PDB file of C-alpha atoms in Angstrom:
ATOM      1  CA  MET A1161       4.534 -11.493  -4.307  1.00  0.00           C
ATOM      2  CA  GLU A1162       1.777  -9.150  -3.192  1.00  0.00           C
ATOM      3  CA  SER A1163       1.914 -10.547   0.338  1.00  0.00           C
ATOM      4  CA  LEU A1164       5.690 -10.107   0.554  1.00  0.00           C
ATOM      5  CA  LEU A1165       5.479  -6.528  -0.680  1.00  0.00           C
ATOM      6  CA  LYS A1166       2.541  -5.687   1.599  1.00  0.00           C
ATOM      7  CA  GLU A1167       4.469  -6.943   4.623  1.00  0.00           C
ATOM      8  CA  LYS A1168       7.511  -4.799   3.781  1.00  0.00           C
ATOM      9  CA  LEU A1169       5.452  -1.687   2.971  1.00  0.00           C
ATOM     10  CA  THR A1170       3.400  -2.017   6.160  1.00  0.00           C
ATOM     11  CA  LYS A1171       6.541  -2.396   8.264  1.00  0.00           C
ATOM     12  CA  HIS A1172       8.073   0.669   6.590  1.00  0.00           C
ATOM     13  CA  LEU A1173       4.985   2.809   7.228  1.00  0.00           C
ATOM     14  CA  GLU A1174       4.605   1.648  10.834  1.00  0.00           C
ATOM     15  CA  ASP A1175       8.298   1.906  11.746  1.00  0.00           C
ATOM     16  CA  THR A1176       8.504   5.456  10.376  1.00  0.00           C
ATOM     17  CA  GLY A1177       5.238   6.468  12.043  1.00  0.00           C
ATOM     18  CA  MET A1178       3.792   7.631   8.729  1.00  0.00           C
ATOM     19  CA  LEU A1179       0.540   5.688   8.960  1.00  0.00           C
ATOM     20  CA  SER A1180      -2.055   7.864  10.674  1.00  0.00           C
ATOM     21  CA  LYS A1181      -3.121   6.790  14.165  1.00  0.00           C
ATOM     22  CA  VAL A1182      -6.748   7.677  13.432  1.00  0.00           C
ATOM     23  CA  GLN A1183      -6.876   4.966  10.750  1.00  0.00           C
ATOM     24  CA  HIS A1184      -8.159   1.654  12.125  1.00  0.00           C
ATOM     25  CA  GLY A1185      -8.888  -0.276   8.937  1.00  0.00           C
ATOM     26  CA  PHE A1186      -6.484  -3.028   7.811  1.00  0.00           C
ATOM     27  CA  CYS A1187      -3.974  -1.965  10.492  1.00  0.00           C
ATOM     28  CA  ARG A1188      -2.166  -4.288  12.878  1.00  0.00           C
ATOM     29  CA  GLY A1189      -3.544  -4.014  16.422  1.00  0.00           C
ATOM     30  CA  ARG A1190      -6.546  -1.930  15.349  1.00  0.00           C
ATOM     31  CA  SER A1191     -10.055  -2.941  14.313  1.00  0.00           C
ATOM     32  CA  CYS A1192     -13.736  -1.983  14.300  1.00  0.00           C
ATOM     33  CA  LEU A1193     -13.727  -2.408  18.072  1.00  0.00           C
ATOM     34  CA  THR A1194     -10.784  -0.081  18.715  1.00  0.00           C
ATOM     35  CA  LYS A1195     -12.325   2.611  16.539  1.00  0.00           C
ATOM     36  CA  LEU A1196     -15.674   2.412  18.323  1.00  0.00           C
ATOM     37  CA  LEU A1197     -14.077   2.306  21.779  1.00  0.00           C
ATOM     38  CA  GLU A1198     -11.969   5.406  21.131  1.00  0.00           C
ATOM     39  CA  THR A1199     -14.928   7.222  19.591  1.00  0.00           C
ATOM     40  CA  PHE A1200     -17.371   6.476  22.411  1.00  0.00           C
ATOM     41  CA  GLU A1201     -14.736   7.313  25.020  1.00  0.00           C
ATOM     42  CA  ASP A1202     -14.260  10.771  23.514  1.00  0.00           C
ATOM     43  CA  TRP A1203     -17.989  11.372  23.151  1.00  0.00           C
ATOM     44  CA  THR A1204     -18.976  10.271  26.657  1.00  0.00           C
ATOM     45  CA  THR A1205     -16.119  12.292  28.173  1.00  0.00           C
ATOM     46  CA  ALA A1206     -17.328  15.405  26.339  1.00  0.00           C
ATOM     47  CA  ILE A1207     -20.915  14.893  27.504  1.00  0.00           C
ATOM     48  CA  ASP A1208     -19.745  14.306  31.096  1.00  0.00           C
ATOM     49  CA  HIS A1209     -18.065  17.718  30.937  1.00  0.00           C
ATOM     50  CA  GLY A1210     -21.249  19.404  29.749  1.00  0.00           C
ATOM     51  CA  TYR A1211     -20.502  19.655  26.028  1.00  0.00           C
ATOM     52  CA  GLY A1212     -22.646  18.674  23.099  1.00  0.00           C
ATOM     53  CA  ILE A1213     -21.205  16.940  20.049  1.00  0.00           C
ATOM     54  CA  ASP A1214     -21.787  17.398  16.332  1.00  0.00           C
ATOM     55  CA  VAL A1215     -20.811  14.430  14.171  1.00  0.00           C
ATOM     56  CA  ILE A1216     -20.562  14.285  10.384  1.00  0.00           C
ATOM     57  CA  TYR A1217     -20.637  10.841   8.754  1.00  0.00           C
ATOM     58  CA  LEU A1218     -18.916  10.966   5.372  1.00  0.00           C
ATOM     59  CA  ASP A1219     -19.506   8.729   2.380  1.00  0.00           C
ATOM     60  CA  TYR A1220     -17.182   8.465  -0.637  1.00  0.00           C
ATOM     61  CA  CYS A1221     -18.361   7.943  -4.192  1.00  0.00           C
ATOM     62  CA  LYS A1222     -17.048   4.486  -5.158  1.00  0.00           C
ATOM     63  CA  ALA A1223     -13.963   4.996  -3.000  1.00  0.00           C
ATOM     64  CA  PHE A1224     -11.785   2.029  -4.008  1.00  0.00           C
ATOM     65  CA  ASP A1225     -12.709   2.375  -7.691  1.00  0.00           C
ATOM     66  CA  THR A1226     -11.828   6.056  -8.070  1.00  0.00           C
ATOM     67  CA  VAL A1227      -8.343   6.294  -6.561  1.00  0.00           C
ATOM     68  CA  TRP A1228      -6.317   8.582  -8.833  1.00  0.00           C
ATOM     69  CA  HIS A1229      -3.244   6.629  -9.958  1.00  0.00           C
ATOM     70  CA  SER A1230      -0.912   9.598 -10.526  1.00  0.00           C
ATOM     71  CA  GLY A1231      -1.883  11.040  -7.151  1.00  0.00           C
ATOM     72  CA  LEU A1232      -1.268   7.678  -5.487  1.00  0.00           C
ATOM     73  CA  TYR A1233       2.238   7.454  -6.968  1.00  0.00           C
ATOM     74  CA  THR A1234       2.976  10.991  -5.767  1.00  0.00           C
ATOM     75  CA  LYS A1235       1.973  10.048  -2.234  1.00  0.00           C
ATOM     76  CA  LEU A1236       3.991   6.827  -2.335  1.00  0.00           C
ATOM     77  CA  VAL A1237       7.111   8.819  -3.248  1.00  0.00           C
ATOM     78  CA  GLY A1238       6.335  11.239  -0.406  1.00  0.00           C
ATOM     79  CA  TYR A1239       6.337   8.296   2.006  1.00  0.00           C
ATOM     80  CA  GLY A1240       9.732   7.123   0.784  1.00  0.00           C
ATOM     81  CA  ILE A1241       8.515   4.381  -1.548  1.00  0.00           C
ATOM     82  CA  ASP A1242      10.346   4.757  -4.857  1.00  0.00           C
ATOM     83  CA  GLY A1243      12.826   2.989  -7.123  1.00  0.00           C
ATOM     84  CA  LYS A1244      12.085  -0.574  -8.202  1.00  0.00           C
ATOM     85  CA  VAL A1245       9.272  -0.941  -5.676  1.00  0.00           C
ATOM     86  CA  LEU A1246       7.417   2.042  -7.156  1.00  0.00           C
ATOM     87  CA  THR A1247       8.020   0.724 -10.672  1.00  0.00           C
ATOM     88  CA  TRP A1248       6.568  -2.654  -9.660  1.00  0.00           C
ATOM     89  CA  LEU A1249       3.518  -0.986  -8.095  1.00  0.00           C
ATOM     90  CA  LYS A1250       2.919   1.047 -11.249  1.00  0.00           C
ATOM     91  CA  SER A1251       3.112  -2.112 -13.336  1.00  0.00           C
ATOM     92  CA  PHE A1252       0.730  -3.805 -10.890  1.00  0.00           C
ATOM     93  CA  GLN A1253      -1.837  -1.028 -11.390  1.00  0.00           C
ATOM     94  CA  GLN A1254      -1.503  -0.248 -15.077  1.00  0.00           C
ATOM     95  CA  GLY A1255      -2.678  -2.155 -18.135  1.00  0.00           C
ATOM     96  CA  ARG A1256      -5.722  -3.666 -16.455  1.00  0.00           C
ATOM     97  CA  LYS A1257      -8.995  -4.143 -18.310  1.00  0.00           C
ATOM     98  CA  MET A1258     -12.491  -5.150 -17.273  1.00  0.00           C
ATOM     99  CA  ARG A1259     -15.756  -6.314 -18.811  1.00  0.00           C
ATOM    100  CA  VAL A1260     -19.184  -7.415 -17.644  1.00  0.00           C
ATOM    101  CA  GLU A1261     -20.670 -10.855 -18.200  1.00  0.00           C
ATOM    102  CA  VAL A1262     -24.416 -11.481 -17.954  1.00  0.00           C
ATOM    103  CA  ARG A1263     -25.797 -14.902 -18.831  1.00  0.00           C
ATOM    104  CA  GLY A1264     -22.914 -15.726 -21.118  1.00  0.00           C
ATOM    105  CA  GLU A1265     -22.997 -12.344 -22.914  1.00  0.00           C
ATOM    106  CA  HIS A1266     -19.988 -10.051 -22.566  1.00  0.00           C
ATOM    107  CA  SER A1267     -19.546  -6.309 -22.870  1.00  0.00           C
ATOM    108  CA  ASP A1268     -16.543  -4.778 -24.636  1.00  0.00           C
ATOM    109  CA  TRP A1269     -13.256  -4.610 -22.762  1.00  0.00           C
ATOM    110  CA  VAL A1270     -12.671  -1.245 -21.037  1.00  0.00           C
ATOM    111  CA  SER A1271      -9.328   0.009 -19.694  1.00  0.00           C
ATOM    112  CA  VAL A1272      -9.191   0.569 -15.923  1.00  0.00           C
ATOM    113  CA  THR A1273      -7.640   4.013 -15.448  1.00  0.00           C
ATOM    114  CA  SER A1274      -8.338   4.533 -11.724  1.00  0.00           C
ATOM    115  CA  GLY A1275      -8.914   2.643  -8.498  1.00  0.00           C
ATOM    116  CA  VAL A1276      -7.088  -0.107  -6.652  1.00  0.00           C
ATOM    117  CA  PRO A1277      -7.709  -3.790  -7.502  1.00  0.00           C
ATOM    118  CA  GLN A1278     -10.456  -4.994  -5.181  1.00  0.00           C
ATOM    119  CA  GLY A1279      -9.929  -8.470  -3.802  1.00  0.00           C
ATOM    120  CA  SER A1280      -6.174  -8.044  -4.046  1.00  0.00           C
ATOM    121  CA  VAL A1281      -3.747  -8.179  -1.128  1.00  0.00           C
ATOM    122  CA  LEU A1282      -2.209  -4.771  -1.840  1.00  0.00           C
ATOM    123  CA  GLY A1283      -5.430  -2.916  -2.695  1.00  0.00           C
ATOM    124  CA  PRO A1284      -6.485  -1.973   0.876  1.00  0.00           C
ATOM    125  CA  LEU A1285      -2.973  -0.799   1.823  1.00  0.00           C
ATOM    126  CA  LEU A1286      -2.711   1.377  -1.284  1.00  0.00           C
ATOM    127  CA  PHE A1287      -6.053   2.963  -0.410  1.00  0.00           C
ATOM    128  CA  LEU A1288      -4.875   3.671   3.148  1.00  0.00           C
ATOM    129  CA  VAL A1289      -1.822   5.449   1.721  1.00  0.00           C
ATOM    130  CA  PHE A1290      -4.031   7.531  -0.555  1.00  0.00           C
ATOM    131  CA  VAL A1291      -6.293   8.839   2.247  1.00  0.00           C
ATOM    132  CA  ASN A1292      -3.590   8.894   4.935  1.00  0.00           C
ATOM    133  CA  ASP A1293      -3.140  12.685   4.870  1.00  0.00           C
ATOM    134  CA  ILE A1294      -6.800  13.587   5.507  1.00  0.00           C
ATOM    135  CA  PRO A1295      -6.252  14.249   9.273  1.00  0.00           C
ATOM    136  CA  GLU A1296      -3.592  16.827   8.367  1.00  0.00           C
ATOM    137  CA  TRP A1297      -6.219  18.989   6.662  1.00  0.00           C
ATOM    138  CA  ILE A1298      -8.577  19.372   9.602  1.00  0.00           C
ATOM    139  CA  ARG A1299      -8.558  20.674  13.181  1.00  0.00           C
ATOM    140  CA  THR A1300     -11.463  18.724  14.672  1.00  0.00           C
ATOM    141  CA  SER A1301     -11.515  15.058  15.671  1.00  0.00           C
ATOM    142  CA  VAL A1302     -11.606  12.338  13.026  1.00  0.00           C
ATOM    143  CA  LYS A1303     -11.711   8.541  12.972  1.00  0.00           C
ATOM    144  CA  MET A1304     -11.294   6.374   9.890  1.00  0.00           C
ATOM    145  CA  PHE A1305     -11.808   2.738   9.017  1.00  0.00           C
ATOM    146  CA  ALA A1306     -10.591   2.428   5.426  1.00  0.00           C
ATOM    147  CA  ASP A1307     -13.181   4.471   3.503  1.00  0.00           C
ATOM    148  CA  ASP A1308     -15.463   4.903   6.538  1.00  0.00           C
ATOM    149  CA  THR A1309     -14.755   8.401   7.884  1.00  0.00           C
ATOM    150  CA  LYS A1310     -16.444  10.636  10.440  1.00  0.00           C
ATOM    151  CA  LEU A1311     -15.639  14.067  11.853  1.00  0.00           C
ATOM    152  CA  TRP A1312     -16.839  15.554  15.111  1.00  0.00           C
ATOM    153  CA  THR A1313     -16.269  18.417  17.500  1.00  0.00           C
ATOM    154  CA  ARG A1314     -17.399  19.465  20.957  1.00  0.00           C
ATOM    155  CA  ILE A1315     -20.117  22.115  20.891  1.00  0.00           C
ATOM    156  CA  SER A1316     -20.275  24.814  23.547  1.00  0.00           C
ATOM    157  CA  THR A1317     -20.776  27.909  21.384  1.00  0.00           C
ATOM    158  CA  LEU A1318     -21.938  28.599  17.845  1.00  0.00           C
ATOM    159  CA  GLU A1319     -18.319  29.209  16.806  1.00  0.00           C
ATOM    160  CA  ASP A1320     -17.523  25.549  17.463  1.00  0.00           C
ATOM    161  CA  SER A1321     -19.892  24.519  14.693  1.00  0.00           C
ATOM    162  CA  HIS A1322     -18.176  27.013  12.379  1.00  0.00           C
ATOM    163  CA  VAL A1323     -14.877  25.207  12.954  1.00  0.00           C
ATOM    164  CA  LEU A1324     -16.476  21.918  11.923  1.00  0.00           C
ATOM    165  CA  GLN A1325     -17.928  23.551   8.821  1.00  0.00           C
ATOM    166  CA  ASP A1326     -14.483  24.955   7.970  1.00  0.00           C
ATOM    167  CA  ASP A1327     -13.012  21.470   8.225  1.00  0.00           C
ATOM    168  CA  LEU A1328     -15.749  20.153   5.972  1.00  0.00           C
ATOM    169  CA  ASP A1329     -14.858  22.841   3.421  1.00  0.00           C
ATOM    170  CA  LYS A1330     -11.198  21.835   3.646  1.00  0.00           C
ATOM    171  CA  LEU A1331     -12.134  18.226   2.978  1.00  0.00           C
ATOM    172  CA  MET A1332     -13.915  19.374  -0.165  1.00  0.00           C
ATOM    173  CA  CYS A1333     -10.666  21.080  -1.223  1.00  0.00           C
ATOM    174  CA  TRP A1334      -8.807  17.822  -0.523  1.00  0.00           C
ATOM    175  CA  SER A1335     -11.392  15.976  -2.587  1.00  0.00           C
ATOM    176  CA  ASP A1336     -10.941  18.351  -5.529  1.00  0.00           C
ATOM    177  CA  LYS A1337      -7.153  18.152  -5.335  1.00  0.00           C
ATOM    178  CA  TRP A1338      -6.917  14.365  -5.147  1.00  0.00           C
ATOM    179  CA  LYS A1339      -9.987  13.528  -7.247  1.00  0.00           C
ATOM    180  CA  LEU A1340     -11.674  11.314  -4.669  1.00  0.00           C
ATOM    181  CA  GLY A1341     -15.232  12.556  -4.398  1.00  0.00           C
ATOM    182  CA  PHE A1342     -17.736  12.446  -1.565  1.00  0.00           C
ATOM    183  CA  ASN A1343     -21.405  11.632  -2.023  1.00  0.00           C
ATOM    184  CA  PRO A1344     -23.226  14.504  -0.260  1.00  0.00           C
ATOM    185  CA  GLN A1345     -26.583  12.745  -0.557  1.00  0.00           C
ATOM    186  CA  LYS A1346     -25.323   9.978   1.732  1.00  0.00           C
ATOM    187  CA  CYS A1347     -23.293  12.156   4.126  1.00  0.00           C
ATOM    188  CA  LYS A1348     -25.194  12.826   7.351  1.00  0.00           C
ATOM    189  CA  THR A1349     -24.912  14.887  10.505  1.00  0.00           C
ATOM    190  CA  MET A1350     -25.913  13.944  14.056  1.00  0.00           C
ATOM    191  CA  HIS A1351     -26.346  16.194  17.097  1.00  0.00           C
ATOM    192  CA  ILE A1352     -25.486  14.411  20.348  1.00  0.00           C
ATOM    193  CA  GLY A1353     -26.239  15.837  23.779  1.00  0.00           C
ATOM    194  CA  HIS A1354     -27.758  19.103  22.558  1.00  0.00           C
ATOM    195  CA  SER A1355     -30.685  20.331  20.485  1.00  0.00           C
ATOM    196  CA  VAL A1356     -29.077  23.231  18.588  1.00  0.00           C
ATOM    197  CA  ASN A1357     -30.223  22.787  15.003  1.00  0.00           C
ATOM    198  CA  THR A1358     -26.942  23.601  13.282  1.00  0.00           C
ATOM    199  CA  GLU A1359     -26.877  22.964   9.548  1.00  0.00           C
ATOM    200  CA  TYR A1360     -23.790  21.771   7.680  1.00  0.00           C
ATOM    201  CA  LYS A1361     -23.236  22.049   3.962  1.00  0.00           C
ATOM    202  CA  MET A1362     -20.957  20.520   1.348  1.00  0.00           C
ATOM    203  CA  THR A1363     -19.985  22.210  -1.890  1.00  0.00           C
ATOM    204  CA  THR A1364     -19.080  19.845  -4.708  1.00  0.00           C
ATOM    205  CA  GLN A1365     -19.032  20.358  -8.452  1.00  0.00           C
ATOM    206  CA  GLY A1366     -20.290  23.900  -7.956  1.00  0.00           C
ATOM    207  CA  LYS A1367     -23.413  22.774  -6.099  1.00  0.00           C
ATOM    208  CA  VAL A1368     -24.199  23.323  -2.417  1.00  0.00           C
ATOM    209  CA  TRP A1369     -25.730  20.372  -0.558  1.00  0.00           C
ATOM    210  CA  LYS A1370     -27.339  20.579   2.860  1.00  0.00           C
ATOM    211  CA  LEU A1371     -26.432  17.507   4.881  1.00  0.00           C
ATOM    212  CA  GLU A1372     -29.302  15.388   6.145  1.00  0.00           C
ATOM    213  CA  GLU A1373     -29.723  15.254   9.913  1.00  0.00           C
ATOM    214  CA  THR A1374     -30.105  11.802  11.444  1.00  0.00           C
ATOM    215  CA  LYS A1375     -30.922  10.541  14.922  1.00  0.00           C
ATOM    216  CA  GLU A1376     -29.728   7.004  14.257  1.00  0.00           C
ATOM    217  CA  GLU A1377     -26.788   5.769  12.189  1.00  0.00           C
ATOM    218  CA  ARG A1378     -25.143   2.413  11.608  1.00  0.00           C
ATOM    219  CA  ASP A1379     -21.442   2.789  12.451  1.00  0.00           C
ATOM    220  CA  LEU A1380     -19.367  -0.275  11.484  1.00  0.00           C
ATOM    221  CA  GLY A1381     -22.326  -2.547  12.117  1.00  0.00           C
ATOM    222  CA  VAL A1382     -23.298  -0.935  15.439  1.00  0.00           C
ATOM    223  CA  ILE A1383     -26.387   1.287  15.665  1.00  0.00           C
ATOM    224  CA  VAL A1384     -25.514   4.672  17.192  1.00  0.00           C
ATOM    225  CA  THR A1385     -28.278   7.029  18.338  1.00  0.00           C
ATOM    226  CA  ASN A1386     -28.120  10.693  19.315  1.00  0.00           C
ATOM    227  CA  ASN A1387     -28.698   9.817  22.986  1.00  0.00           C
ATOM    228  CA  LEU A1388     -25.889   7.188  22.933  1.00  0.00           C
ATOM    229  CA  LYS A1389     -28.192   4.572  24.446  1.00  0.00           C
ATOM    230  CA  PRO A1390     -27.658   0.978  23.243  1.00  0.00           C
ATOM    231  CA  SER A1391     -31.344  -0.015  23.181  1.00  0.00           C
ATOM    232  CA  GLN A1392     -31.574  -0.046  19.368  1.00  0.00           C
ATOM    233  CA  GLN A1393     -28.405  -2.126  19.081  1.00  0.00           C
ATOM    234  CA  CYS A1394     -29.683  -4.554  21.737  1.00  0.00           C
ATOM    235  CA  THR A1395     -32.974  -4.909  19.869  1.00  0.00           C
ATOM    236  CA  LYS A1396     -31.144  -5.556  16.618  1.00  0.00           C
ATOM    237  CA  ALA A1397     -28.793  -8.131  18.183  1.00  0.00           C
ATOM    238  CA  THR A1398     -31.534 -10.079  19.958  1.00  0.00           C
ATOM    239  CA  SER A1399     -33.781  -9.982  16.886  1.00  0.00           C
ATOM    240  CA  LYS A1400     -31.035 -11.444  14.738  1.00  0.00           C
ATOM    241  CA  ALA A1401     -30.248 -14.080  17.387  1.00  0.00           C
ATOM    242  CA  ARG A1402     -33.900 -15.139  17.614  1.00  0.00           C
ATOM    243  CA  SER A1403     -34.113 -15.356  13.844  1.00  0.00           C
ATOM    244  CA  ILE A1404     -31.110 -17.684  13.629  1.00  0.00           C
ATOM    245  CA  LEU A1405     -32.322 -19.767  16.577  1.00  0.00           C
ATOM    246  CA  GLY A1406     -35.611 -20.242  14.752  1.00  0.00           C
ATOM    247  CA  TRP A1407     -33.758 -21.282  11.608  1.00  0.00           C
ATOM    248  CA  ILE A1408     -31.695 -23.832  13.594  1.00  0.00           C
ATOM    249  CA  LYS A1409     -34.838 -25.260  15.185  1.00  0.00           C
ATOM    250  CA  ARG A1410     -36.584 -25.594  11.815  1.00  0.00           C
ATOM    251  CA  GLN A1411     -33.587 -27.214  10.151  1.00  0.00           C
ATOM    252  CA  PHE A1412     -32.418 -29.580  12.883  1.00  0.00           C
ATOM    253  CA  GLY A1413     -35.377 -30.179  15.208  1.00  0.00           C
ATOM    254  CA  SER A1414     -33.917 -32.403  17.915  1.00  0.00           C
ATOM    255  CA  LEU A1415     -30.329 -31.728  19.002  1.00  0.00           C
ATOM    256  CA  SER A1416     -28.145 -32.862  21.849  1.00  0.00           C
ATOM    257  CA  LYS A1417     -26.671 -30.221  24.117  1.00  0.00           C
ATOM    258  CA  ASP A1418     -23.204 -30.519  22.570  1.00  0.00           C
ATOM    259  CA  GLU A1419     -24.557 -30.360  19.031  1.00  0.00           C
ATOM    260  CA  PHE A1420     -26.602 -27.281  19.802  1.00  0.00           C
ATOM    261  CA  LEU A1421     -23.726 -25.495  21.530  1.00  0.00           C
ATOM    262  CA  ILE A1422     -21.603 -25.874  18.393  1.00  0.00           C
ATOM    263  CA  LEU A1423     -24.324 -24.209  16.300  1.00  0.00           C
ATOM    264  CA  TYR A1424     -25.055 -21.606  18.969  1.00  0.00           C
ATOM    265  CA  ARG A1425     -21.440 -20.521  19.345  1.00  0.00           C
ATOM    266  CA  THR A1426     -20.910 -20.449  15.583  1.00  0.00           C
ATOM    267  CA  TYR A1427     -24.069 -18.747  14.323  1.00  0.00           C
ATOM    268  CA  VAL A1428     -25.791 -16.998  17.248  1.00  0.00           C
ATOM    269  CA  ARG A1429     -23.260 -15.580  19.694  1.00  0.00           C
ATOM    270  CA  PRO A1430     -21.216 -13.636  17.110  1.00  0.00           C
ATOM    271  CA  HIS A1431     -24.250 -11.442  16.374  1.00  0.00           C
ATOM    272  CA  MET A1432     -24.810 -10.703  20.068  1.00  0.00           C
ATOM    273  CA  GLU A1433     -21.139 -10.182  20.886  1.00  0.00           C
ATOM    274  CA  PHE A1434     -20.032  -8.057  17.915  1.00  0.00           C
ATOM    275  CA  CYS A1435     -18.163  -5.067  19.428  1.00  0.00           C
ATOM    276  CA  ILE A1436     -20.201  -5.526  22.618  1.00  0.00           C
ATOM    277  CA  GLN A1437     -17.348  -4.048  24.668  1.00  0.00           C
ATOM    278  CA  ALA A1438     -18.139  -0.702  23.056  1.00  0.00           C
ATOM    279  CA  TRP A1439     -21.927  -0.597  23.244  1.00  0.00           C
ATOM    280  CA  SER A1440     -22.845  -2.688  26.321  1.00  0.00           C
ATOM    281  CA  THR A1441     -21.265  -2.423  29.762  1.00  0.00           C
ATOM    282  CA  LYS A1442     -23.625  -5.085  31.142  1.00  0.00           C
ATOM    283  CA  ARG A1443     -22.970  -7.919  28.722  1.00  0.00           C
ATOM    284  CA  HIS A1444     -23.942 -10.531  31.323  1.00  0.00           C
ATOM    285  CA  GLN A1445     -27.570  -9.432  30.991  1.00  0.00           C
ATOM    286  CA  LEU A1446     -27.490 -10.482  27.341  1.00  0.00           C
ATOM    287  CA  LEU A1447     -25.077 -13.395  27.365  1.00  0.00           C
ATOM    288  CA  GLY A1448     -25.231 -14.742  30.900  1.00  0.00           C
ATOM    289  CA  LYS A1449     -27.247 -17.794  29.989  1.00  0.00           C
ATOM    290  CA  CYS A1450     -27.608 -19.930  26.908  1.00  0.00           C
ATOM    291  CA  PRO A1451     -31.034 -18.920  25.528  1.00  0.00           C
ATOM    292  CA  VAL A1452     -32.369 -22.473  25.324  1.00  0.00           C
ATOM    293  CA  GLN A1453     -33.811 -24.976  27.713  1.00  0.00           C
ATOM    294  CA  GLY A1454     -32.953 -28.651  27.282  1.00  0.00           C
ATOM    295  CA  ASN A1455     -35.725 -31.235  27.418  1.00  0.00           C
ATOM    296  CA  GLU A1456     -35.483 -34.833  28.600  1.00  0.00           C
ATOM    297  CA  ASP A1457     -36.217 -36.211  25.123  1.00  0.00           C
ATOM    298  CA  GLY A1458     -33.206 -34.411  23.648  1.00  0.00           C
ATOM    299  CA  SER A1459     -35.205 -31.555  22.121  1.00  0.00           C
ATOM    300  CA  TRP A1460     -34.848 -27.951  23.231  1.00  0.00           C
ATOM    301  CA  THR A1461     -37.058 -24.945  23.799  1.00  0.00           C
ATOM    302  CA  GLN A1462     -36.114 -21.349  23.104  1.00  0.00           C
ATOM    303  CA  ARG A1463     -36.256 -19.097  26.173  1.00  0.00           C
ATOM    304  CA  ARG A1464     -38.430 -16.089  25.426  1.00  0.00           C
ATOM    305  CA  SER A1465     -36.519 -13.988  27.954  1.00  0.00           C
ATOM    306  CA  LEU A1466     -33.708 -13.438  25.446  1.00  0.00           C
TER     307      LEU A1466
END
């Protein structure tokens, strides 16, 4: 039933153009790769034109667990989802309880009054609906992958950073209105292509937090640095590949070429190829050859050049 309803709701949102184009999570035709490609394209274009970039990486506080039910229903109605479908969705959300089990001991049952059911088919789509209006609150650029959100703007004058700070303040207003909080201790800022030490602040629950500046951030599994060079990501990918190759060698010892290729393609290559279209324009340098050398006795030797 969830799958049938998700299919109809997704079609309704896509056909009416209501689902934001900056959202890449759980959307047909969009993925981690499309988000990274669009982001890097915008950043490199800005740098080519002589601009710097300030990026703010945002982090929600228990995003999927704190979705405000009444606010979600209000947004569903605003997107034309009402009647029996809305009644079914309310019934799907309400009346749920949870408890914790540790070594056969159970806590008391507690009513679940917020959030979307994690592990469900409809949960991710309901979350997308809840955060779908965020781009309408801001003027700078934004990309989202479910609860993964980042803002950025081109920097040519000090006033440009003020615009980004204004958008950050507006997001705090959105957070207060819809009761989905950000964790300022995990939100970070990165300066790309310039050295102006601009500080950004978040005000939440009456307290002002200065955002931590970072020179390296993991973005959807890809390491992004403030010089946009892929060296850190290459190091990470090759290190993981070597680790798994060592594990295969320890576990299996002697393998035929065909047997090894099955393991290599299943466990090694995915780590080296993950979103490689976005972070490496010379993929043949990393993947041009299988990083093993076959021996006459059927064993194999790892090439250190990887």
